[in-house]
Amino acid sequence: MTYTETSLDALRQYGDEIADATVATLFERGEVGKFNTLMRYVSTAGAPLPDGLPDVARDYLHETSAPPAWVDWDEMEKARLFFIDNNVHISTALSFAAMPACYVLPPVAKLLSATHSLDYPSKRMAETGQFTVYLMQPDAFEAGSRFIPAVQKVRLLHAAIRHHLSQENRWDTDIFGTPICQEDMIGGQMLFSLLVLDSLHRLSIHMSVDGAEAYFYAWRVVGAMLGVDQEHAPKDVESARQFHDLYMIRHMGPSDEGVRLTRQLIDLYEEVVPGTFFDPVVSALIRYLVGDTCADWLQVPRTAWDAAVKTAPTLLGILETIEDKSPMGAWALDRLGHFTTLFELSSLTRGRVMHYAIPDHLKPEFGVSSTLSRTRRWTPPAVSITT
């Protein structure tokens, strides 16, 4: 479909009917505390629901317990293999491109600033990382997986934020639209899929066409499970490019919240990197992946490492050549990527499983193929902005 300013304006007017109704009822009945307590015991798909869970929550969990009927499981397996092949690169793109891109959107940065987890950036990043790892497990959609309960809780978290901001008159819907509206939900899906692929391309990571398209497809499935209206969500990478470019042009710019979120992100990863010598690499990598204009809006420091980081594609290209030509090299690099991702995630979570809960209030100061083809290399769709 063709996206226009008018069609995206319409998407700013509504959120997620199912989750919104569930959260509204929980607050009306004063059952949010009971729900959060009992939901800590709901961590795997298919497990019996705890006694005492409010009926409205039980109904919601049953209604959202399965992926869409249209899922192509061969594509999902391709996406899983793509993730295994590129997990450390994907983690890098999520952390240093997708998250800063969220912060360069003032309405989104303002929204993120509304929750207490802003004061705990490691928690926000850990939740994002853990969510992605859950998604790419072989049993992600089967009984015993942690992915489906995580999706259900995130969806309710979004609805709770909409509820608070709307009920407390702390959000100007005339200016910003509905909090966590459909446009922003689709936009987020694009940042975590298409922008990640763009970043891997910028790093000269070798991606096959079928692998990249499968990765985008997996996030399309995730979007559907998170309440994204599939009538308006892009179905392929070409339409995703059109939506993404128009969405970013409409909203991106500087904001105090974006600067503060970015500073916290940089500080967080400088703590994760051992020692202090390589600390400036964090800022340099963000600047390289998001570009100087966005980096300046976010006040990402310029460092002596800025020029050095630009050589990263060459080094990664050498590693990719080794991986392509040597089965043993491919296995070793895949294992290294796996352990690097686990190390990063364990550093952020400190070994804990992250729980998603409905906030009782917001911050008061807020304003299957078994192999992937490597013969056709993926390149990003051309820039396409319709106004």
One Martini backbone bead per residue (centre of mass of N, CA, C, O) as a GRO file, in nm:
protein
  387
    1MET     BB    1   0.102   0.032   0.010
    2THR     BB    2   0.035   0.377   0.038
    3TYR     BB    3   0.202   0.634   0.205
    4THR     BB    4   0.083   0.912   0.399
    5GLU     BB    5   0.016   1.170   0.592
    6THR     BB    6  -0.282   1.094   0.629
    7SER     BB    7  -0.248   0.790   0.704
    8LEU     BB    8  -0.063   0.848   0.953
    9ASP     BB    9  -0.255   1.026   1.109
   10ALA     BB   10  -0.468   0.801   1.155
   11LEU     BB   11  -0.264   0.613   1.325
   12ARG     BB   12  -0.262   0.825   1.581
   13GLN     BB   13  -0.573   0.754   1.700
   14TYR     BB   14  -0.478   0.450   1.781
   15GLY     BB   15  -0.432   0.140   1.940
   16ASP     BB   16  -0.527  -0.140   2.158
   17GLU     BB   17  -0.817  -0.278   2.222
   18ILE     BB   18  -0.765  -0.532   2.394
   19ALA     BB   19  -0.558  -0.420   2.601
   20ASP     BB   20  -0.713  -0.166   2.688
   21ALA     BB   21  -0.960  -0.312   2.810
   22THR     BB   22  -0.806  -0.476   3.022
   23VAL     BB   23  -0.674  -0.243   3.179
   24ALA     BB   24  -0.925  -0.081   3.249
   25THR     BB   25  -1.055  -0.305   3.422
   26LEU     BB   26  -0.830  -0.340   3.632
   27PHE     BB   27  -0.854  -0.048   3.741
   28GLU     BB   28  -1.154  -0.041   3.812
   29ARG     BB   29  -1.113  -0.307   4.018
   30GLY     BB   30  -0.828  -0.306   4.163
   31GLU     BB   31  -0.623  -0.553   4.009
   32VAL     BB   32  -0.320  -0.490   3.949
   33GLY     BB   33  -0.160  -0.609   4.185
   34LYS     BB   34  -0.258  -0.900   4.154
   35PHE     BB   35  -0.166  -0.937   3.866
   36ASN     BB   36   0.141  -0.891   3.903
   37THR     BB   37   0.188  -1.114   4.109
   38LEU     BB   38   0.080  -1.357   3.934
   39MET     BB   39   0.255  -1.302   3.666
   40ARG     BB   40   0.529  -1.406   3.783
   41TYR     BB   41   0.421  -1.716   3.726
   42VAL     BB   42   0.410  -1.628   3.414
   43SER     BB   43   0.672  -1.768   3.186
   44THR     BB   44   0.517  -2.004   3.029
   45ALA     BB   45   0.387  -2.170   2.784
   46GLY     BB   46   0.101  -2.367   2.891
   47ALA     BB   47   0.073  -2.296   3.168
   48PRO     BB   48  -0.090  -2.277   3.438
   49LEU     BB   49  -0.295  -2.066   3.575
   50PRO     BB   50  -0.334  -1.886   3.839
   51ASP     BB   51  -0.493  -1.850   4.108
   52GLY     BB   52  -0.682  -1.541   4.107
   53LEU     BB   53  -0.702  -1.451   3.833
   54PRO     BB   54  -0.839  -1.232   3.660
   55ASP     BB   55  -1.072  -1.274   3.420
   56VAL     BB   56  -0.973  -1.062   3.213
   57ALA     BB   57  -0.685  -1.180   3.203
   58ARG     BB   58  -0.753  -1.467   3.120
   59ASP     BB   59  -0.886  -1.390   2.852
   60TYR     BB   60  -0.643  -1.248   2.728
   61LEU     BB   61  -0.442  -1.489   2.738
   62HIS     BB   62  -0.610  -1.671   2.553
   63GLU     BB   63  -0.640  -1.474   2.300
   64THR     BB   64  -0.293  -1.430   2.298
   65SER     BB   65  -0.154  -1.745   2.279
   66ALA     BB   66  -0.125  -1.706   1.960
   67PRO     BB   67  -0.032  -1.696   1.662
   68PRO     BB   68  -0.088  -1.628   1.363
   69ALA     BB   69  -0.237  -1.813   1.108
   70TRP     BB   70  -0.024  -1.694   0.871
   71VAL     BB   71   0.221  -1.837   0.946
   72ASP     BB   72   0.550  -1.904   0.821
   73TRP     BB   73   0.764  -2.151   0.931
   74ASP     BB   74   0.994  -2.136   0.727
   75GLU     BB   75   1.058  -1.837   0.774
   76MET     BB   76   1.117  -1.861   1.079
   77GLU     BB   77   1.360  -2.048   1.043
   78LYS     BB   78   1.529  -1.855   0.877
   79ALA     BB   79   1.541  -1.638   1.097
   80ARG     BB   80   1.687  -1.806   1.309
   81LEU     BB   81   1.942  -1.860   1.138
   82PHE     BB   82   2.012  -1.565   1.095
   83PHE     BB   83   2.059  -1.504   1.393
   84ILE     BB   84   2.285  -1.706   1.445
   85ASP     BB   85   2.474  -1.579   1.219
   86ASN     BB   86   2.408  -1.253   1.354
   87ASN     BB   87   2.383  -1.187   1.663
   88VAL     BB   88   2.603  -0.972   1.727
   89HIS     BB   89   2.514  -0.771   1.507
   90ILE     BB   90   2.223  -0.734   1.604
   91SER     BB   91   2.290  -0.630   1.886
   92THR     BB   92   2.440  -0.382   1.784
   93ALA     BB   93   2.203  -0.256   1.623
   94LEU     BB   94   2.003  -0.232   1.855
   95SER     BB   95   2.186  -0.057   2.051
   96PHE     BB   96   2.332   0.163   1.820
   97ALA     BB   97   2.053   0.224   1.640
   98ALA     BB   98   1.757   0.166   1.730
   99MET     BB   99   1.755   0.317   1.999
  100PRO     BB  100   1.850   0.600   1.899
  101ALA     BB  101   1.614   0.626   1.696
  102CYS     BB  102   1.403   0.657   1.915
  103TYR     BB  103   1.536   0.921   2.046
  104VAL     BB  104   1.497   1.099   1.766
  105LEU     BB  105   1.191   1.083   1.866
  106PRO     BB  106   1.023   1.290   2.059
  107PRO     BB  107   0.758   1.132   2.126
  108VAL     BB  108   0.908   0.873   2.216
  109ALA     BB  109   1.096   0.994   2.429
  110LYS     BB  110   0.867   1.104   2.603
  111LEU     BB  111   0.740   0.829   2.661
  112LEU     BB  112   0.989   0.689   2.793
  113SER     BB  113   0.995   0.914   3.027
  114ALA     BB  114   0.724   0.805   3.183
  115THR     BB  115   0.900   0.584   3.307
  116HIS     BB  116   1.089   0.441   3.555
  117SER     BB  117   1.295   0.283   3.363
  118LEU     BB  118   1.470   0.528   3.290
  119ASP     BB  119   1.647   0.491   3.563
  120TYR     BB  120   1.692   0.182   3.419
  121PRO     BB  121   1.854   0.107   3.140
  122SER     BB  122   1.929  -0.193   3.176
  123LYS     BB  123   1.638  -0.294   3.181
  124ARG     BB  124   1.553  -0.207   2.899
  125MET     BB  125   1.780  -0.359   2.744
  126ALA     BB  126   1.727  -0.639   2.863
  127GLU     BB  127   1.440  -0.672   2.757
  128THR     BB  128   1.514  -0.652   2.458
  129GLY     BB  129   1.721  -0.884   2.447
  130GLN     BB  130   1.545  -1.110   2.566
  131PHE     BB  131   1.318  -1.097   2.361
  132THR     BB  132   1.492  -1.178   2.113
  133VAL     BB  133   1.596  -1.448   2.219
  134TYR     BB  134   1.319  -1.579   2.253
  135LEU     BB  135   1.229  -1.559   1.954
  136MET     BB  136   1.499  -1.741   1.847
  137GLN     BB  137   1.381  -1.992   1.943
  138PRO     BB  138   1.265  -2.302   1.848
  139ASP     BB  139   1.020  -2.275   2.092
  140ALA     BB  140   0.870  -1.989   2.087
  141PHE     BB  141   0.557  -2.126   2.006
  142GLU     BB  142   0.568  -2.321   2.244
  143ALA     BB  143   0.550  -2.511   2.492
  144GLY     BB  144   0.767  -2.350   2.738
  145SER     BB  145   0.796  -2.078   2.647
  146ARG     BB  146   0.885  -1.716   2.690
  147PHE     BB  147   0.769  -1.537   2.460
  148ILE     BB  148   0.460  -1.509   2.484
  149PRO     BB  149   0.447  -1.383   2.770
  150ALA     BB  150   0.616  -1.137   2.693
  151VAL     BB  151   0.422  -1.021   2.484
  152GLN     BB  152   0.173  -0.992   2.668
  153LYS     BB  153   0.309  -0.792   2.870
  154VAL     BB  154   0.394  -0.567   2.677
  155ARG     BB  155   0.110  -0.500   2.577
  156LEU     BB  156   0.008  -0.411   2.861
  157LEU     BB  157   0.216  -0.193   2.912
  158HIS     BB  158   0.125  -0.008   2.683
  159ALA     BB  159  -0.168   0.023   2.785
  160ALA     BB  160  -0.095   0.153   3.058
  161ILE     BB  161   0.031   0.408   2.944
  162ARG     BB  162  -0.218   0.505   2.797
  163HIS     BB  163  -0.400   0.522   3.044
  164HIS     BB  164  -0.246   0.728   3.214
  165LEU     BB  165  -0.216   0.962   3.007
  166SER     BB  166  -0.525   0.991   2.960
  167GLN     BB  167  -0.645   1.006   3.258
  168GLU     BB  168  -0.421   1.246   3.351
  169ASN     BB  169  -0.369   1.465   3.135
  170ARG     BB  170  -0.040   1.403   3.011
  171TRP     BB  171  -0.147   1.422   2.701
  172ASP     BB  172  -0.132   1.561   2.375
  173THR     BB  173  -0.336   1.450   2.128
  174ASP     BB  174  -0.329   1.685   1.922
  175ILE     BB  175  -0.014   1.654   1.883
  176PHE     BB  176   0.059   1.320   1.942
  177GLY     BB  177  -0.167   1.153   1.998
  178THR     BB  178  -0.176   0.845   2.077
  179PRO     BB  179  -0.035   0.656   2.292
  180ILE     BB  180   0.109   0.425   2.138
  181CYS     BB  181   0.049   0.417   1.846
  182GLN     BB  182   0.031   0.275   1.541
  183GLU     BB  183   0.261   0.432   1.415
  184ASP     BB  184   0.471   0.367   1.644
  185MET     BB  185   0.448   0.059   1.628
  186ILE     BB  186   0.540   0.035   1.337
  187GLY     BB  187   0.799   0.196   1.368
  188GLY     BB  188   0.930   0.001   1.569
  189GLN     BB  189   0.933  -0.240   1.380
  190MET     BB  190   1.127  -0.102   1.174
  191LEU     BB  191   1.370  -0.055   1.367
  192PHE     BB  192   1.395  -0.379   1.445
  193SER     BB  193   1.439  -0.447   1.130
  194LEU     BB  194   1.525  -0.259   0.894
  195LEU     BB  195   1.745  -0.097   1.051
  196VAL     BB  196   1.914  -0.342   1.116
  197LEU     BB  197   1.975  -0.416   0.823
  198ASP     BB  198   2.108  -0.148   0.751
  199SER     BB  199   2.338  -0.175   0.961
  200LEU     BB  200   2.461  -0.433   0.849
  201HIS     BB  201   2.523  -0.309   0.576
  202ARG     BB  202   2.710  -0.082   0.687
  203LEU     BB  203   2.902  -0.324   0.808
  204SER     BB  204   2.927  -0.548   0.577
  205ILE     BB  205   2.722  -0.769   0.604
  206HIS     BB  206   2.648  -1.084   0.500
  207MET     BB  207   2.334  -1.101   0.323
  208SER     BB  208   2.074  -1.265   0.239
  209VAL     BB  209   1.771  -1.233   0.107
  210ASP     BB  210   1.617  -1.456   0.268
  211GLY     BB  211   1.724  -1.375   0.549
  212ALA     BB  212   1.629  -1.078   0.561
  213GLU     BB  213   1.327  -1.130   0.500
  214ALA     BB  214   1.283  -1.319   0.743
  215TYR     BB  215   1.348  -1.115   0.965
  216PHE     BB  216   1.122  -0.923   0.893
  217TYR     BB  217   0.893  -1.131   0.926
  218ALA     BB  218   0.928  -1.187   1.228
  219TRP     BB  219   0.850  -0.887   1.309
  220ARG     BB  220   0.569  -0.905   1.193
  221VAL     BB  221   0.469  -1.115   1.391
  222VAL     BB  222   0.527  -0.953   1.643
  223GLY     BB  223   0.343  -0.714   1.578
  224ALA     BB  224   0.080  -0.873   1.582
  225MET     BB  225   0.117  -0.966   1.889
  226LEU     BB  226   0.133  -0.642   1.979
  227GLY     BB  227  -0.117  -0.495   1.800
  228VAL     BB  228  -0.073  -0.465   1.505
  229ASP     BB  229  -0.217  -0.345   1.225
  230GLN     BB  230  -0.227  -0.542   0.934
  231GLU     BB  231  -0.361  -0.344   0.728
  232HIS     BB  232  -0.101  -0.120   0.770
  233ALA     BB  233   0.130  -0.301   0.760
  234PRO     BB  234   0.404  -0.396   0.629
  235LYS     BB  235   0.484  -0.682   0.405
  236ASP     BB  236   0.759  -0.553   0.304
  237VAL     BB  237   1.060  -0.393   0.244
  238GLU     BB  238   0.952  -0.180   0.050
  239SER     BB  239   0.716  -0.071   0.227
  240ALA     BB  240   0.896  -0.023   0.473
  241ARG     BB  241   1.062   0.204   0.351
  242GLN     BB  242   0.835   0.402   0.309
  243PHE     BB  243   0.743   0.422   0.599
  244HIS     BB  244   1.009   0.488   0.745
  245ASP     BB  245   1.085   0.751   0.599
  246LEU     BB  246   0.827   0.909   0.663
  247TYR     BB  247   0.832   0.878   0.970
  248MET     BB  248   1.105   1.018   1.022
  249ILE     BB  249   1.048   1.291   0.882
  250ARG     BB  250   0.800   1.368   1.066
  251HIS     BB  251   0.972   1.335   1.372
  252MET     BB  252   1.257   1.402   1.367
  253GLY     BB  253   1.469   1.523   1.645
  254PRO     BB  254   1.527   1.721   1.901
  255SER     BB  255   1.569   1.640   2.264
  256ASP     BB  256   1.600   1.610   2.597
  257GLU     BB  257   1.518   1.313   2.621
  258GLY     BB  258   1.710   1.201   2.404
  259VAL     BB  259   1.972   1.287   2.541
  260ARG     BB  260   1.932   1.131   2.809
  261LEU     BB  261   1.902   0.847   2.691
  262THR     BB  262   2.176   0.840   2.545
  263ARG     BB  263   2.357   0.882   2.790
  264GLN     BB  264   2.265   0.622   2.932
  265LEU     BB  265   2.355   0.428   2.712
  266ILE     BB  266   2.654   0.496   2.714
  267ASP     BB  267   2.711   0.442   3.013
  268LEU     BB  268   2.626   0.148   3.014
  269TYR     BB  269   2.840   0.041   2.795
  270GLU     BB  270   3.091   0.143   2.942
  271GLU     BB  271   3.051  -0.060   3.178
  272VAL     BB  272   3.064  -0.325   3.008
  273VAL     BB  273   3.326  -0.234   2.916
  274PRO     BB  274   3.632  -0.307   2.973
  275GLY     BB  275   3.741  -0.056   3.107
  276THR     BB  276   3.840   0.270   2.928
  277PHE     BB  277   3.973   0.272   2.643
  278PHE     BB  278   3.688   0.175   2.480
  279ASP     BB  279   3.456   0.376   2.543
  280PRO     BB  280   3.444   0.561   2.274
  281VAL     BB  281   3.321   0.342   2.086
  282VAL     BB  282   3.026   0.383   2.149
  283SER     BB  283   2.991   0.665   2.024
  284ALA     BB  284   3.115   0.600   1.746
  285LEU     BB  285   2.904   0.384   1.663
  286ILE     BB  286   2.654   0.554   1.676
  287ARG     BB  287   2.744   0.770   1.475
  288TYR     BB  288   2.787   0.577   1.233
  289LEU     BB  289   2.485   0.454   1.226
  290VAL     BB  290   2.309   0.744   1.243
  291GLY     BB  291   2.474   0.988   1.207
  292ASP     BB  292   2.552   1.317   1.253
  293THR     BB  293   2.280   1.453   1.288
  294CYS     BB  294   2.158   1.265   1.505
  295ALA     BB  295   2.402   1.275   1.698
  296ASP     BB  296   2.378   1.579   1.755
  297TRP     BB  297   2.094   1.577   1.872
  298LEU     BB  298   2.203   1.357   2.102
  299GLN     BB  299   2.495   1.434   2.196
  300VAL     BB  300   2.721   1.277   2.066
  301PRO     BB  301   3.033   1.229   2.106
  302ARG     BB  302   3.331   1.318   1.992
  303THR     BB  303   3.605   1.108   1.882
  304ALA     BB  304   3.902   0.939   1.811
  305TRP     BB  305   3.720   0.680   1.702
  306ASP     BB  306   3.559   0.763   1.449
  307ALA     BB  307   3.760   0.670   1.226
  308ALA     BB  308   3.808   0.374   1.317
  309VAL     BB  309   3.513   0.267   1.288
  310LYS     BB  310   3.511   0.283   0.968
  311THR     BB  311   3.684  -0.001   0.957
  312ALA     BB  312   3.488  -0.229   1.040
  313PRO     BB  313   3.389  -0.346   0.765
  314THR     BB  314   3.661  -0.471   0.690
  315LEU     BB  315   3.690  -0.668   0.925
  316LEU     BB  316   3.413  -0.807   0.887
  317GLY     BB  317   3.472  -0.902   0.598
  318ILE     BB  318   3.691  -1.104   0.675
  319LEU     BB  319   3.514  -1.279   0.861
  320GLU     BB  320   3.303  -1.347   0.642
  321THR     BB  321   3.498  -1.499   0.456
  322ILE     BB  322   3.566  -1.721   0.654
  323GLU     BB  323   3.274  -1.819   0.694
  324ASP     BB  324   3.212  -1.890   0.390
  325LYS     BB  325   3.481  -2.094   0.346
  326SER     BB  326   3.447  -2.211   0.655
  327PRO     BB  327   3.289  -2.427   0.855
  328MET     BB  328   3.465  -2.389   1.107
  329GLY     BB  329   3.457  -2.080   1.107
  330ALA     BB  330   3.152  -2.055   1.129
  331TRP     BB  331   3.123  -2.202   1.397
  332ALA     BB  332   3.313  -2.021   1.567
  333LEU     BB  333   3.160  -1.749   1.515
  334ASP     BB  334   2.887  -1.838   1.620
  335ARG     BB  335   2.982  -1.899   1.909
  336LEU     BB  336   3.097  -1.621   1.969
  337GLY     BB  337   2.829  -1.471   1.930
  338HIS     BB  338   2.671  -1.623   2.145
  339PHE     BB  339   2.857  -1.549   2.391
  340THR     BB  340   2.842  -1.244   2.357
  341THR     BB  341   2.538  -1.216   2.398
  342LEU     BB  342   2.527  -1.350   2.678
  343PHE     BB  343   2.718  -1.152   2.817
  344GLU     BB  344   2.554  -0.897   2.770
  345LEU     BB  345   2.290  -0.997   2.902
  346SER     BB  346   2.411  -1.074   3.183
  347SER     BB  347   2.509  -0.785   3.247
  348LEU     BB  348   2.218  -0.654   3.242
  349THR     BB  349   2.061  -0.882   3.429
  350ARG     BB  350   2.229  -1.043   3.639
  351GLY     BB  351   2.080  -1.335   3.578
  352ARG     BB  352   1.791  -1.235   3.524
  353VAL     BB  353   1.458  -1.236   3.488
  354MET     BB  354   1.250  -1.040   3.312
  355HIS     BB  355   0.980  -0.831   3.419
  356TYR     BB  356   0.646  -0.748   3.330
  357ALA     BB  357   0.463  -0.457   3.435
  358ILE     BB  358   0.203  -0.277   3.554
  359PRO     BB  359   0.187   0.043   3.610
  360ASP     BB  360   0.044   0.238   3.872
  361HIS     BB  361   0.247   0.467   3.774
  362LEU     BB  362   0.397   0.759   3.678
  363LYS     BB  363   0.597   1.000   3.630
  364PRO     BB  364   0.544   1.311   3.780
  365GLU     BB  365   0.751   1.482   3.573
  366PHE     BB  366   0.591   1.453   3.330
  367GLY     BB  367   0.545   1.544   2.990
  368VAL     BB  368   1.214  -2.515   0.628
  369SER     BB  369   1.524  -2.432   0.598
  370SER     BB  370   1.853  -2.530   0.704
  371THR     BB  371   1.952  -2.315   0.496
  372LEU     BB  372   2.126  -2.034   0.363
  373SER     BB  373   2.157  -1.834   0.112
  374ARG     BB  374   2.474  -1.680  -0.043
  375THR     BB  375   2.434  -1.576  -0.350
  376ARG     BB  376   2.238  -1.337  -0.257
  377ARG     BB  377   2.276  -1.014  -0.183
  378TRP     BB  378   2.165  -0.785   0.036
  379THR     BB  379   1.983  -0.483  -0.032
  380PRO     BB  380   1.855  -0.197   0.017
  381PRO     BB  381   1.604  -0.018  -0.030
  382ALA     BB  382   1.512   0.253  -0.164
  383VAL     BB  383   1.440   0.559  -0.127
  384SER     BB  384   1.087   0.636  -0.015
  385ILE     BB  385   0.886   0.934  -0.042
  386THR     BB  386   0.552   1.007   0.047
  387THR     BB  387   0.331   1.317   0.030
   0.00000   0.00000   0.00000
